[in-house]
mmCIF file of C-alpha atoms in Angstrom:
data_model
loop_
_atom_site.group_PDB
_atom_site.id
_atom_site.type_symbol
_atom_site.label_atom_id
_atom_site.label_comp_id
_atom_site.label_asym_id
_atom_site.label_seq_id
_atom_site.Cartn_x
_atom_site.Cartn_y
_atom_site.Cartn_z
ATOM 1 C CA MET A 1382 13.400 -12.700 -15.160
ATOM 2 C CA THR A 1383 15.658 -9.919 -13.955
ATOM 3 C CA ALA A 1384 15.423 -6.364 -15.144
ATOM 4 C CA GLU A 1385 18.359 -5.265 -17.204
ATOM 5 C CA GLY A 1386 19.205 -1.619 -17.378
ATOM 6 C CA ASP A 1387 21.312 0.749 -19.373
ATOM 7 C CA THR A 1388 23.778 1.312 -16.547
ATOM 8 C CA GLY A 1389 25.767 -1.882 -16.946
ATOM 9 C CA LEU A 1390 24.839 -3.135 -13.489
ATOM 10 C CA PRO A 1391 25.694 -6.765 -12.787
ATOM 11 C CA ALA A 1392 22.797 -9.188 -12.834
ATOM 12 C CA ARG A 1393 21.574 -10.878 -9.677
ATOM 13 C CA GLY A 1394 23.160 -14.199 -8.941
ATOM 14 C CA ARG A 1395 21.396 -17.326 -10.070
ATOM 15 C CA GLY A 1396 21.180 -18.519 -6.500
ATOM 16 C CA ASP A 1397 19.154 -15.544 -5.387
ATOM 17 C CA PRO A 1398 15.623 -16.625 -4.480
ATOM 18 C CA ALA A 1399 12.811 -15.425 -6.746
ATOM 19 C CA HIS A 1400 10.245 -15.882 -3.985
ATOM 20 C CA PRO A 1401 10.029 -13.776 -0.813
ATOM 21 C CA ALA A 1402 12.229 -14.927 2.077
ATOM 22 C CA TYR A 1403 10.799 -15.857 5.473
ATOM 23 C CA LEU A 1404 12.291 -12.691 6.921
ATOM 24 C CA GLU A 1405 10.128 -10.653 4.551
ATOM 25 C CA LEU A 1406 6.990 -12.485 5.623
ATOM 26 C CA PHE A 1407 7.961 -11.708 9.202
ATOM 27 C CA PHE A 1408 8.274 -8.072 8.162
ATOM 28 C CA ASP A 1409 4.720 -8.172 6.764
ATOM 29 C CA LEU A 1410 3.283 -9.110 10.158
ATOM 30 C CA VAL A 1411 4.265 -5.678 11.455
ATOM 31 C CA TYR A 1412 2.271 -4.093 8.659
ATOM 32 C CA VAL A 1413 -0.819 -6.130 9.536
ATOM 33 C CA PHE A 1414 -0.626 -4.473 12.946
ATOM 34 C CA ALA A 1415 0.011 -1.042 11.381
ATOM 35 C CA LEU A 1416 -2.988 -1.253 9.025
ATOM 36 C CA ILE A 1417 -5.245 -2.455 11.864
ATOM 37 C CA SER A 1418 -4.127 0.479 14.011
ATOM 38 C CA LEU A 1419 -4.739 2.948 11.180
ATOM 39 C CA ALA A 1420 -8.211 1.559 10.473
ATOM 40 C CA GLU A 1421 -9.288 1.544 14.109
ATOM 41 C CA GLU A 1422 -7.945 5.035 14.709
ATOM 42 C CA LEU A 1423 -9.779 6.422 11.670
ATOM 43 C CA ALA A 1424 -13.024 4.723 12.695
ATOM 44 C CA THR A 1425 -12.708 6.339 16.133
ATOM 45 C CA GLU A 1426 -12.055 9.810 14.687
ATOM 46 C CA LEU A 1427 -13.905 9.753 11.364
ATOM 47 C CA THR A 1428 -13.709 13.384 10.257
ATOM 48 C CA TRP A 1429 -12.225 14.972 7.155
ATOM 49 C CA THR A 1430 -9.193 15.881 9.225
ATOM 50 C CA GLY A 1431 -8.986 12.320 10.503
ATOM 51 C CA ILE A 1432 -9.050 10.980 6.959
ATOM 52 C CA ALA A 1433 -6.219 13.305 5.961
ATOM 53 C CA GLN A 1434 -4.189 12.327 9.031
ATOM 54 C CA THR A 1435 -4.636 8.634 8.323
ATOM 55 C CA LEU A 1436 -3.679 9.087 4.673
ATOM 56 C CA VAL A 1437 -0.373 10.748 5.632
ATOM 57 C CA LEU A 1438 0.475 7.901 8.027
ATOM 58 C CA LEU A 1439 -0.528 5.272 5.454
ATOM 59 C CA LEU A 1440 1.741 6.894 2.853
ATOM 60 C CA ALA A 1441 4.607 6.867 5.366
ATOM 61 C CA PHE A 1442 4.207 3.179 6.171
ATOM 62 C CA THR A 1443 3.797 2.274 2.511
ATOM 63 C CA LEU A 1444 6.959 4.113 1.512
ATOM 64 C CA ILE A 1445 8.985 2.139 4.063
ATOM 65 C CA TRP A 1446 7.409 -1.111 2.852
ATOM 66 C CA ALA A 1447 7.968 -0.406 -0.842
ATOM 67 C CA LEU A 1448 11.571 0.743 -0.510
ATOM 68 C CA THR A 1449 12.361 -2.262 1.693
ATOM 69 C CA VAL A 1450 10.922 -4.555 -0.990
ATOM 70 C CA TRP A 1451 12.967 -2.895 -3.725
ATOM 71 C CA VAL A 1452 16.192 -2.904 -1.688
ATOM 72 C CA ARG A 1453 15.667 -6.633 -1.047
ATOM 73 C CA ASP A 1454 15.819 -7.155 -4.804
ATOM 74 C CA THR A 1455 19.125 -5.290 -5.174
ATOM 75 C CA LEU A 1456 21.005 -6.540 -2.115
ATOM 76 C CA ASP A 1457 22.014 -10.058 -1.203
ATOM 77 C CA GLN A 1458 19.953 -10.942 1.839
ATOM 78 C CA ALA A 1459 22.247 -13.835 2.665
ATOM 79 C CA ARG A 1460 24.790 -11.284 3.854
ATOM 80 C CA SER A 1461 24.778 -10.673 7.596
ATOM 81 C CA ALA A 1462 24.954 -6.889 7.149
ATOM 82 C CA VAL A 1463 21.782 -6.910 5.046
ATOM 83 C CA GLN A 1464 19.964 -9.168 7.517
ATOM 84 C CA VAL A 1465 20.853 -6.851 10.421
ATOM 85 C CA LEU A 1466 19.523 -3.912 8.407
ATOM 86 C CA PHE A 1467 16.306 -5.781 7.664
ATOM 87 C CA ILE A 1468 15.724 -6.862 11.275
ATOM 88 C CA GLY A 1469 16.406 -3.339 12.485
ATOM 89 C CA THR A 1470 13.793 -2.031 10.057
ATOM 90 C CA VAL A 1471 11.297 -4.589 11.363
ATOM 91 C CA ALA A 1472 11.914 -3.574 14.995
ATOM 92 C CA ALA A 1473 11.655 0.156 14.242
ATOM 93 C CA SER A 1474 8.516 -0.389 12.137
ATOM 94 C CA LEU A 1475 6.900 -2.198 15.055
ATOM 95 C CA LEU A 1476 7.592 0.793 17.314
ATOM 96 C CA LEU A 1477 6.286 3.090 14.588
ATOM 97 C CA ALA A 1478 3.037 1.129 14.341
ATOM 98 C CA ALA A 1479 2.639 1.209 18.121
ATOM 99 C CA THR A 1480 2.668 5.019 18.087
ATOM 100 C CA VAL A 1481 -0.123 5.331 15.507
ATOM 101 C CA PRO A 1482 -3.046 5.836 17.980
ATOM 102 C CA ASP A 1483 -1.348 8.934 19.431
ATOM 103 C CA ALA A 1484 0.792 10.046 16.495
ATOM 104 C CA TYR A 1485 -1.028 13.381 16.350
ATOM 105 C CA GLY A 1486 -0.976 13.670 20.114
ATOM 106 C CA ASN A 1487 1.681 13.185 22.751
ATOM 107 C CA ARG A 1488 3.626 10.575 20.783
ATOM 108 C CA GLY A 1489 4.075 12.663 17.668
ATOM 109 C CA LEU A 1490 7.752 13.291 18.334
ATOM 110 C CA LEU A 1491 8.380 9.583 18.940
ATOM 111 C CA PHE A 1492 6.634 8.746 15.687
ATOM 112 C CA ALA A 1493 8.641 11.324 13.729
ATOM 113 C CA ILE A 1494 11.980 10.305 15.258
ATOM 114 C CA THR A 1495 11.301 6.620 14.633
ATOM 115 C CA TYR A 1496 10.221 7.256 11.058
ATOM 116 C CA VAL A 1497 13.207 9.399 10.093
ATOM 117 C CA THR A 1498 15.523 6.941 11.881
ATOM 118 C CA ILE A 1499 14.249 4.181 9.568
ATOM 119 C CA ARG A 1500 14.582 6.340 6.467
ATOM 120 C CA LEU A 1501 17.965 7.888 7.335
ATOM 121 C CA GLY A 1502 19.360 4.856 9.154
ATOM 122 C CA SER A 1503 18.848 2.402 6.317
ATOM 123 C CA ASN A 1504 20.777 4.620 3.906
ATOM 124 C CA VAL A 1505 23.572 5.397 6.382
ATOM 125 C CA TYR A 1506 23.848 1.644 7.017
ATOM 126 C CA THR A 1507 24.142 1.029 3.286
ATOM 127 C CA LEU A 1508 26.952 3.599 3.030
ATOM 128 C CA LEU A 1509 28.848 1.919 5.847
ATOM 129 C CA PHE A 1510 28.431 -1.732 4.971
ATOM 130 C CA VAL A 1511 27.571 -2.050 1.260
ATOM 131 C CA ARG A 1512 30.452 -1.690 -1.154
ATOM 132 C CA GLU A 1513 28.726 -1.494 -4.547
ATOM 133 C CA PRO A 1514 29.203 2.065 -5.901
ATOM 134 C CA PHE A 1515 25.689 2.433 -7.350
ATOM 135 C CA HIS A 1516 24.091 1.519 -3.999
ATOM 136 C CA ARG A 1517 26.280 4.045 -2.181
ATOM 137 C CA SER A 1518 25.620 6.771 -4.777
ATOM 138 C CA ARG A 1519 21.863 6.226 -4.531
ATOM 139 C CA SER A 1520 22.013 6.283 -0.737
ATOM 140 C CA VAL A 1521 23.783 9.649 -0.797
ATOM 141 C CA ARG A 1522 21.081 11.124 -3.010
ATOM 142 C CA VAL A 1523 18.295 9.676 -0.846
ATOM 143 C CA LEU A 1524 19.974 11.003 2.306
ATOM 144 C CA LEU A 1525 20.103 14.530 0.963
ATOM 145 C CA TRP A 1526 16.402 14.555 0.125
ATOM 146 C CA GLU A 1527 15.471 12.759 3.338
ATOM 147 C CA ALA A 1528 17.368 15.400 5.341
ATOM 148 C CA ILE A 1529 15.058 18.031 3.838
ATOM 149 C CA ALA A 1530 11.961 15.980 4.690
ATOM 150 C CA THR A 1531 13.290 15.355 8.209
ATOM 151 C CA ILE A 1532 13.044 19.086 8.968
ATOM 152 C CA ALA A 1533 9.326 18.958 8.242
ATOM 153 C CA TRP A 1534 8.804 15.673 10.132
ATOM 154 C CA ILE A 1535 10.531 16.860 13.320
ATOM 155 C CA GLY A 1536 9.208 20.398 12.990
ATOM 156 C CA GLY A 1537 5.647 19.134 12.678
ATOM 157 C CA ALA A 1538 6.046 16.858 15.689
ATOM 158 C CA VAL A 1539 6.602 19.789 18.040
ATOM 159 C CA LEU A 1540 3.618 21.787 16.764
ATOM 160 C CA ASP A 1541 -0.086 21.414 17.433
ATOM 161 C CA GLU A 1542 -2.320 18.917 15.627
ATOM 162 C CA THR A 1543 -3.330 21.087 12.672
ATOM 163 C CA ASP A 1544 0.144 22.429 11.919
ATOM 164 C CA ARG A 1545 1.574 18.956 12.406
ATOM 165 C CA LEU A 1546 -0.705 17.553 9.735
ATOM 166 C CA ILE A 1547 0.330 20.300 7.288
ATOM 167 C CA LEU A 1548 4.070 19.837 7.828
ATOM 168 C CA TRP A 1549 3.870 16.060 7.781
ATOM 169 C CA ALA A 1550 1.886 16.226 4.545
ATOM 170 C CA VAL A 1551 4.646 18.433 3.100
ATOM 171 C CA ALA A 1552 7.271 15.958 4.317
ATOM 172 C CA ILE A 1553 5.628 12.919 2.775
ATOM 173 C CA GLY A 1554 5.005 14.901 -0.409
ATOM 174 C CA ILE A 1555 8.734 15.700 -0.634
ATOM 175 C CA GLU A 1556 9.619 12.031 -0.182
ATOM 176 C CA TYR A 1557 7.226 10.729 -2.805
ATOM 177 C CA ALA A 1558 8.068 13.452 -5.308
ATOM 178 C CA SER A 1559 11.823 12.966 -4.900
ATOM 179 C CA ALA A 1560 11.452 9.195 -5.221
ATOM 180 C CA ALA A 1561 9.367 9.591 -8.385
ATOM 181 C CA LEU A 1562 12.064 11.814 -9.872
ATOM 182 C CA GLY A 1563 14.888 9.491 -8.828
ATOM 183 C CA TRP A 1564 16.170 11.691 -5.981
ATOM 184 C CA PRO A 1565 17.884 14.195 -8.310
ATOM 185 C CA VAL A 1566 20.950 16.008 -6.943
ATOM 186 C CA PRO A 1567 23.124 18.505 -8.863
ATOM 187 C CA ARG A 1568 26.321 16.850 -10.169
ATOM 188 C CA LEU A 1569 25.289 13.485 -8.715
ATOM 189 C CA GLY A 1570 22.416 13.056 -11.162
ATOM 190 C CA ARG A 1571 19.440 10.884 -10.289
ATOM 191 C CA SER A 1572 18.565 7.230 -9.924
ATOM 192 C CA HIS A 1573 17.041 5.323 -12.824
ATOM 193 C CA SER A 1574 14.476 2.569 -12.564
ATOM 194 C CA GLU A 1575 16.978 0.079 -13.996
ATOM 195 C CA GLU A 1576 19.184 0.428 -10.934
ATOM 196 C CA TRP A 1577 16.633 -1.496 -8.916
ATOM 197 C CA ARG A 1578 17.040 -4.700 -10.949
ATOM 198 C CA LEU A 1579 13.665 -5.940 -9.758
ATOM 199 C CA THR A 1580 12.841 -9.642 -10.173
ATOM 200 C CA ALA A 1581 9.411 -10.012 -11.745
ATOM 201 C CA GLU A 1582 8.303 -13.172 -9.969
ATOM 202 C CA ARG A 1583 9.385 -12.057 -6.511
ATOM 203 C CA LEU A 1584 8.189 -8.482 -6.919
ATOM 204 C CA SER A 1585 4.694 -9.393 -8.099
ATOM 205 C CA GLU A 1586 4.445 -11.946 -5.281
ATOM 206 C CA ARG A 1587 5.351 -9.248 -2.748
ATOM 207 C CA TYR A 1588 2.672 -6.955 -4.162
ATOM 208 C CA ARG A 1589 0.104 -9.730 -3.898
ATOM 209 C CA GLN A 1590 1.169 -10.288 -0.301
ATOM 210 C CA PHE A 1591 0.732 -6.584 0.420
ATOM 211 C CA VAL A 1592 -2.866 -6.885 -0.734
ATOM 212 C CA ILE A 1593 -3.308 -10.019 1.398
ATOM 213 C CA VAL A 1594 -1.903 -8.121 4.391
ATOM 214 C CA ALA A 1595 -4.510 -5.405 3.861
ATOM 215 C CA LEU A 1596 -7.322 -7.949 3.402
ATOM 216 C CA GLY A 1597 -6.187 -9.774 6.539
ATOM 217 C CA ALA A 1598 -6.200 -6.547 8.516
ATOM 218 C CA SER A 1599 -9.741 -5.853 7.304
ATOM 219 C CA LEU A 1600 -10.927 -9.305 8.373
ATOM 220 C CA PHE A 1601 -9.287 -8.873 11.759
ATOM 221 C CA VAL A 1602 -11.056 -5.544 12.376
ATOM 222 C CA THR A 1603 -14.334 -7.102 11.211
ATOM 223 C CA ALA A 1604 -14.032 -10.093 13.537
ATOM 224 C CA GLU A 1605 -12.828 -8.017 16.483
ATOM 225 C CA THR A 1606 -15.681 -5.532 16.122
ATOM 226 C CA PHE A 1607 -18.312 -8.253 15.846
ATOM 227 C CA SER A 1608 -16.874 -10.184 18.813
ATOM 228 C CA ARG A 1609 -17.463 -7.114 21.010
ATOM 229 C CA SER A 1610 -21.072 -6.688 19.815
ATOM 230 C CA ASP A 1611 -24.267 -8.214 21.186
ATOM 231 C CA PHE A 1612 -24.634 -10.596 18.196
ATOM 232 C CA ALA A 1613 -28.039 -9.114 17.387
ATOM 233 C CA ALA A 1614 -29.582 -9.833 13.966
ATOM 234 C CA PRO A 1615 -28.751 -6.392 12.428
ATOM 235 C CA ARG A 1616 -25.088 -6.833 13.396
ATOM 236 C CA VAL A 1617 -25.047 -10.340 11.986
ATOM 237 C CA TRP A 1618 -26.283 -8.966 8.660
ATOM 238 C CA ALA A 1619 -23.707 -6.222 8.874
ATOM 239 C CA LEU A 1620 -21.022 -8.865 9.414
ATOM 240 C CA VAL A 1621 -22.181 -10.751 6.325
ATOM 241 C CA VAL A 1622 -22.190 -7.630 4.154
ATOM 242 C CA VAL A 1623 -18.762 -6.326 5.161
ATOM 243 C CA PHE A 1624 -17.258 -9.821 4.925
ATOM 244 C CA LEU A 1625 -18.573 -10.158 1.373
ATOM 245 C CA ILE A 1626 -17.118 -6.751 0.499
ATOM 246 C CA VAL A 1627 -13.663 -7.984 1.526
ATOM 247 C CA VAL A 1628 -14.139 -11.293 -0.327
ATOM 248 C CA LEU A 1629 -15.229 -9.489 -3.488
ATOM 249 C CA MET A 1630 -12.224 -7.187 -3.322
ATOM 250 C CA TRP A 1631 -9.974 -10.248 -3.152
ATOM 251 C CA ARG A 1632 -11.782 -11.855 -6.094
ATOM 252 C CA ILE A 1633 -11.675 -8.720 -8.262
ATOM 253 C CA TYR A 1634 -8.009 -8.169 -7.511
ATOM 254 C CA ILE A 1635 -6.743 -11.640 -8.335
ATOM 255 C CA TYR A 1636 -8.885 -12.256 -11.432
ATOM 256 C CA ARG A 1637 -7.057 -11.912 -13.825
ATOM 257 C CA ALA A 1638 -4.590 -9.032 -13.729
ATOM 258 C CA GLY A 1639 -3.400 -9.941 -10.244
ATOM 259 C CA GLU A 1640 -2.517 -13.423 -11.505
ATOM 260 C CA LEU A 1641 -0.761 -12.170 -14.639
ATOM 261 C CA LEU A 1642 1.305 -9.350 -13.091
ATOM 262 C CA THR A 1643 4.449 -11.496 -13.087
ATOM 263 C CA GLU A 1644 4.094 -12.206 -16.783
ATOM 264 C CA ALA A 1645 3.404 -8.544 -17.548
ATOM 265 C CA ILE A 1646 6.557 -7.374 -15.761
ATOM 266 C CA ALA A 1647 8.569 -10.078 -17.524
ATOM 267 C CA LYS A 1648 7.259 -9.028 -20.952
ATOM 268 C CA SER A 1649 7.731 -5.304 -20.423
ATOM 269 C CA ALA A 1650 10.561 -3.492 -22.226
ATOM 270 C CA ARG A 1651 11.040 -1.504 -18.988
ATOM 271 C CA PRO A 1652 10.313 -4.135 -16.304
ATOM 272 C CA SER A 1653 11.767 -2.090 -13.429
ATOM 273 C CA LEU A 1654 9.692 0.940 -14.342
ATOM 274 C CA LEU A 1655 6.561 -1.171 -14.718
ATOM 275 C CA GLY A 1656 7.242 -2.819 -11.372
ATOM 276 C CA GLN A 1657 7.629 0.519 -9.644
ATOM 277 C CA SER A 1658 4.466 1.948 -11.208
ATOM 278 C CA ALA A 1659 2.649 -1.179 -9.993
ATOM 279 C CA ALA A 1660 3.619 -0.155 -6.455
ATOM 280 C CA VAL A 1661 1.516 3.006 -6.793
ATOM 281 C CA THR A 1662 -1.356 0.936 -8.137
ATOM 282 C CA HIS A 1663 -1.257 -1.376 -5.153
ATOM 283 C CA LEU A 1664 -1.052 1.551 -2.753
ATOM 284 C CA ILE A 1665 -4.357 2.852 -4.146
ATOM 285 C CA MET A 1666 -5.966 -0.567 -3.762
ATOM 286 C CA VAL A 1667 -4.636 -1.030 -0.235
ATOM 287 C CA ALA A 1668 -6.096 2.361 0.717
ATOM 288 C CA GLY A 1669 -9.436 1.158 -0.635
ATOM 289 C CA ILE A 1670 -9.209 -2.083 1.330
ATOM 290 C CA GLY A 1671 -8.365 -0.041 4.421
ATOM 291 C CA GLY A 1672 -11.626 1.805 3.803
ATOM 292 C CA ALA A 1673 -13.390 -1.561 3.952
ATOM 293 C CA ALA A 1674 -11.782 -2.189 7.358
ATOM 294 C CA VAL A 1675 -13.122 1.140 8.645
ATOM 295 C CA THR A 1676 -16.516 0.344 7.100
ATOM 296 C CA SER A 1677 -16.722 -2.929 9.001
ATOM 297 C CA LYS A 1678 -16.161 -1.171 12.315
ATOM 298 C CA LEU A 1679 -18.714 1.535 11.570
ATOM 299 C CA VAL A 1680 -21.473 -0.643 10.142
ATOM 300 C CA ILE A 1681 -21.237 -3.430 12.701
ATOM 301 C CA ASP A 1682 -21.201 -0.964 15.601
ATOM 302 C CA ARG A 1683 -24.175 0.990 14.222
ATOM 303 C CA PRO A 1684 -25.977 -0.738 11.351
ATOM 304 C CA PHE A 1685 -28.988 1.601 11.484
ATOM 305 C CA GLY A 1686 -29.439 5.299 12.050
ATOM 306 C CA GLU A 1687 -28.138 8.341 10.197
ATOM 307 C CA THR A 1688 -25.215 8.089 7.800
ATOM 308 C CA PRO A 1689 -22.980 11.178 8.086
ATOM 309 C CA PRO A 1690 -21.184 12.437 4.957
ATOM 310 C CA SER A 1691 -17.806 11.246 6.294
ATOM 311 C CA TRP A 1692 -19.254 7.745 6.699
ATOM 312 C CA ILE A 1693 -20.521 7.806 3.138
ATOM 313 C CA ALA A 1694 -17.065 8.890 1.964
ATOM 314 C CA VAL A 1695 -15.540 5.816 3.596
ATOM 315 C CA ILE A 1696 -18.241 3.227 2.870
ATOM 316 C CA LEU A 1697 -18.452 4.122 -0.837
ATOM 317 C CA GLY A 1698 -15.017 5.686 -1.191
ATOM 318 C CA GLY A 1699 -13.206 2.517 -0.131
ATOM 319 C CA PRO A 1700 -14.653 0.403 -2.978
ATOM 320 C CA ALA A 1701 -14.231 3.353 -5.366
ATOM 321 C CA LEU A 1702 -10.520 3.682 -4.505
ATOM 322 C CA PHE A 1703 -10.115 -0.052 -4.869
ATOM 323 C CA LEU A 1704 -11.765 -0.074 -8.323
ATOM 324 C CA LEU A 1705 -9.661 2.896 -9.383
ATOM 325 C CA GLY A 1706 -6.460 1.103 -8.419
ATOM 326 C CA ARG A 1707 -7.704 -2.116 -9.981
ATOM 327 C CA GLY A 1708 -8.421 -0.256 -13.217
ATOM 328 C CA VAL A 1709 -4.874 1.085 -13.278
ATOM 329 C CA LEU A 1710 -3.623 -2.459 -12.664
ATOM 330 C CA ASP A 1711 -5.629 -3.526 -15.726
ATOM 331 C CA TYR A 1712 -3.716 -0.975 -17.766
ATOM 332 C CA THR A 1713 -0.412 -2.093 -16.268
ATOM 333 C CA VAL A 1714 -1.031 -5.703 -17.277
ATOM 334 C CA PHE A 1715 -3.186 -5.417 -20.424
ATOM 335 C CA ALA A 1716 -2.586 -1.830 -21.653
ATOM 336 C CA ARG A 1717 -6.341 -1.287 -21.366
ATOM 337 C CA VAL A 1718 -8.923 -0.655 -18.645
ATOM 338 C CA SER A 1719 -11.875 -2.971 -18.156
ATOM 339 C CA ARG A 1720 -15.193 -1.229 -18.661
ATOM 340 C CA SER A 1721 -16.609 -2.949 -15.582
ATOM 341 C CA ARG A 1722 -14.241 -0.892 -13.353
ATOM 342 C CA LEU A 1723 -15.456 2.332 -14.946
ATOM 343 C CA VAL A 1724 -19.119 1.294 -14.676
ATOM 344 C CA GLY A 1725 -18.569 0.387 -11.032
ATOM 345 C CA LEU A 1726 -17.098 3.820 -10.318
ATOM 346 C CA VAL A 1727 -20.035 5.510 -12.064
ATOM 347 C CA LEU A 1728 -22.546 3.437 -10.052
ATOM 348 C CA LEU A 1729 -20.851 4.258 -6.752
ATOM 349 C CA GLY A 1730 -20.824 7.934 -7.652
ATOM 350 C CA GLY A 1731 -24.456 7.752 -8.810
ATOM 351 C CA VAL A 1732 -25.819 6.362 -5.560
ATOM 352 C CA ALA A 1733 -23.738 8.660 -3.324
ATOM 353 C CA PRO A 1734 -26.132 11.679 -3.403
ATOM 354 C CA VAL A 1735 -29.051 9.705 -1.983
ATOM 355 C CA THR A 1736 -27.215 7.583 0.550
ATOM 356 C CA TYR A 1737 -27.529 10.179 3.321
ATOM 357 C CA LEU A 1738 -31.178 9.062 3.494
ATOM 358 C CA LEU A 1739 -30.186 5.439 4.080
ATOM 359 C CA PRO A 1740 -28.780 3.673 7.177
ATOM 360 C CA PRO A 1741 -25.091 2.590 7.129
ATOM 361 C CA LEU A 1742 -25.950 -1.082 6.575
ATOM 362 C CA VAL A 1743 -27.952 -0.317 3.404
ATOM 363 C CA VAL A 1744 -25.173 1.946 2.084
ATOM 364 C CA ALA A 1745 -22.672 -0.884 2.637
ATOM 365 C CA LEU A 1746 -25.078 -3.286 0.934
ATOM 366 C CA LEU A 1747 -25.184 -1.021 -2.128
ATOM 367 C CA ALA A 1748 -21.367 -0.984 -2.222
ATOM 368 C CA MET A 1749 -21.351 -4.767 -1.990
ATOM 369 C CA ILE A 1750 -23.855 -5.102 -4.851
ATOM 370 C CA VAL A 1751 -21.721 -2.868 -7.079
ATOM 371 C CA LEU A 1752 -18.601 -4.925 -6.326
ATOM 372 C CA ALA A 1753 -20.528 -8.141 -6.976
ATOM 373 C CA ALA A 1754 -21.703 -6.795 -10.339
ATOM 374 C CA VAL A 1755 -18.117 -5.881 -11.267
ATOM 375 C CA ALA A 1756 -16.881 -9.346 -10.254
ATOM 376 C CA VAL A 1757 -19.579 -11.102 -12.327
ATOM 377 C CA ALA A 1758 -18.973 -8.858 -15.350
ATOM 378 C CA ASN A 1759 -15.241 -9.509 -15.076
ATOM 379 C CA LEU A 1760 -15.790 -13.256 -14.943
ATOM 380 C CA LEU A 1761 -18.132 -13.275 -17.972
ATOM 381 C CA SER A 1762 -15.853 -10.992 -19.987
ATOM 382 C CA THR A 1763 -12.759 -13.068 -19.334
ATOM 383 C CA ARG A 1764 -14.529 -16.298 -20.257
ATOM 384 C CA SER A 1765 -15.758 -14.766 -23.514
ATOM 385 C CA HIS A 1766 -12.456 -13.068 -24.336
ATOM 386 C CA PRO A 1767 -9.497 -14.793 -22.620
ATOM 387 C CA ARG A 1768 -6.652 -12.335 -22.108
ATOM 388 C CA THR A 1769 -2.915 -12.624 -21.904
ATOM 389 C CA ALA A 1770 -0.496 -10.164 -20.401
ATOM 390 C CA ALA A 1771 0.310 -7.313 -22.816
ATOM 391 C CA PRO A 1772 1.916 -4.452 -20.847
ATOM 392 C CA PRO A 1773 1.990 -0.909 -22.246
ATOM 393 C CA ALA A 1774 5.099 0.462 -23.877
ATOM 394 C CA LEU A 1775 6.753 2.630 -21.216
ATOM 395 C CA ARG A 1776 9.331 5.297 -21.967
#
């Protein structure tokens, strides 16, 4: 199924693959590295400022990933010019990920320059080598907004850590807000969701792969942390708990909304808009899974002892973010939210006030029990009331 818009854009050719190309899977490997770097850096500097810094970087990486996915659906990747653009984005993203550990330090300028090069370069490349008028018009609008954000990115890179965080947060806010509004420019208008002509099967598969990338990064951090430990019994139990948290996140995601996302996009009256809103949903879930990666490093390194408030925020906040995103995905696919997601959020919030009395391993165990309860409730509910995709009516 291909999204059809009101702009009279030509449909994708029948020969265009509905499934992700190998080049896209290669691209995903860079983001495994990026998510691992973000998780390890946050675990090393787990403060409220560190959480904010990591969130800004995560939003930056996710924006590149999402826009690359959407462009893949509107451009013919068999063309050499598009392949060169894609490979260049992969190479620059690898450099970007390598700068993460010191992005708020000495390599801040390198991070900012690499990031804006990806964002500006891809649109300049489109203007030079892509002939379709609507692609060129959209690239002009994006370039104008990106030029504004670039001032904040480069300006923040030459300032100290605190001011850098503020300016970079402003920059990423400008980019997300302008994208949500369709990069509006006087006289040039703005982009509409239909311009992206997103293919339901390929798009939903890419979103699922984004979740798998995040889960894979979490497992990598878990295994790496445990491999450097002394294999004592408390750390073995910590390994079991954090591994089960990741497994339960996978189970809750895929059953059943994750499986039916393709059908929901296909049934929607505004498939492109639904597909783009699903990107936000998956960003929330990936942030939650990233929290699980940080949890694994914290809990395996120190299963017992005090649990600082920032640790509680990550250990319980990761599953809470995941359930929040998963609840929004329910609405995207079924036009309703499962009560088990809401109950899970209430339970996580309910135990939070007393968790400062508990060691990190027990706090993680409580999070695991809540996720297990949500998974069981979801399974029983679906067996009692089988559901089919019924997306909401979007305007």
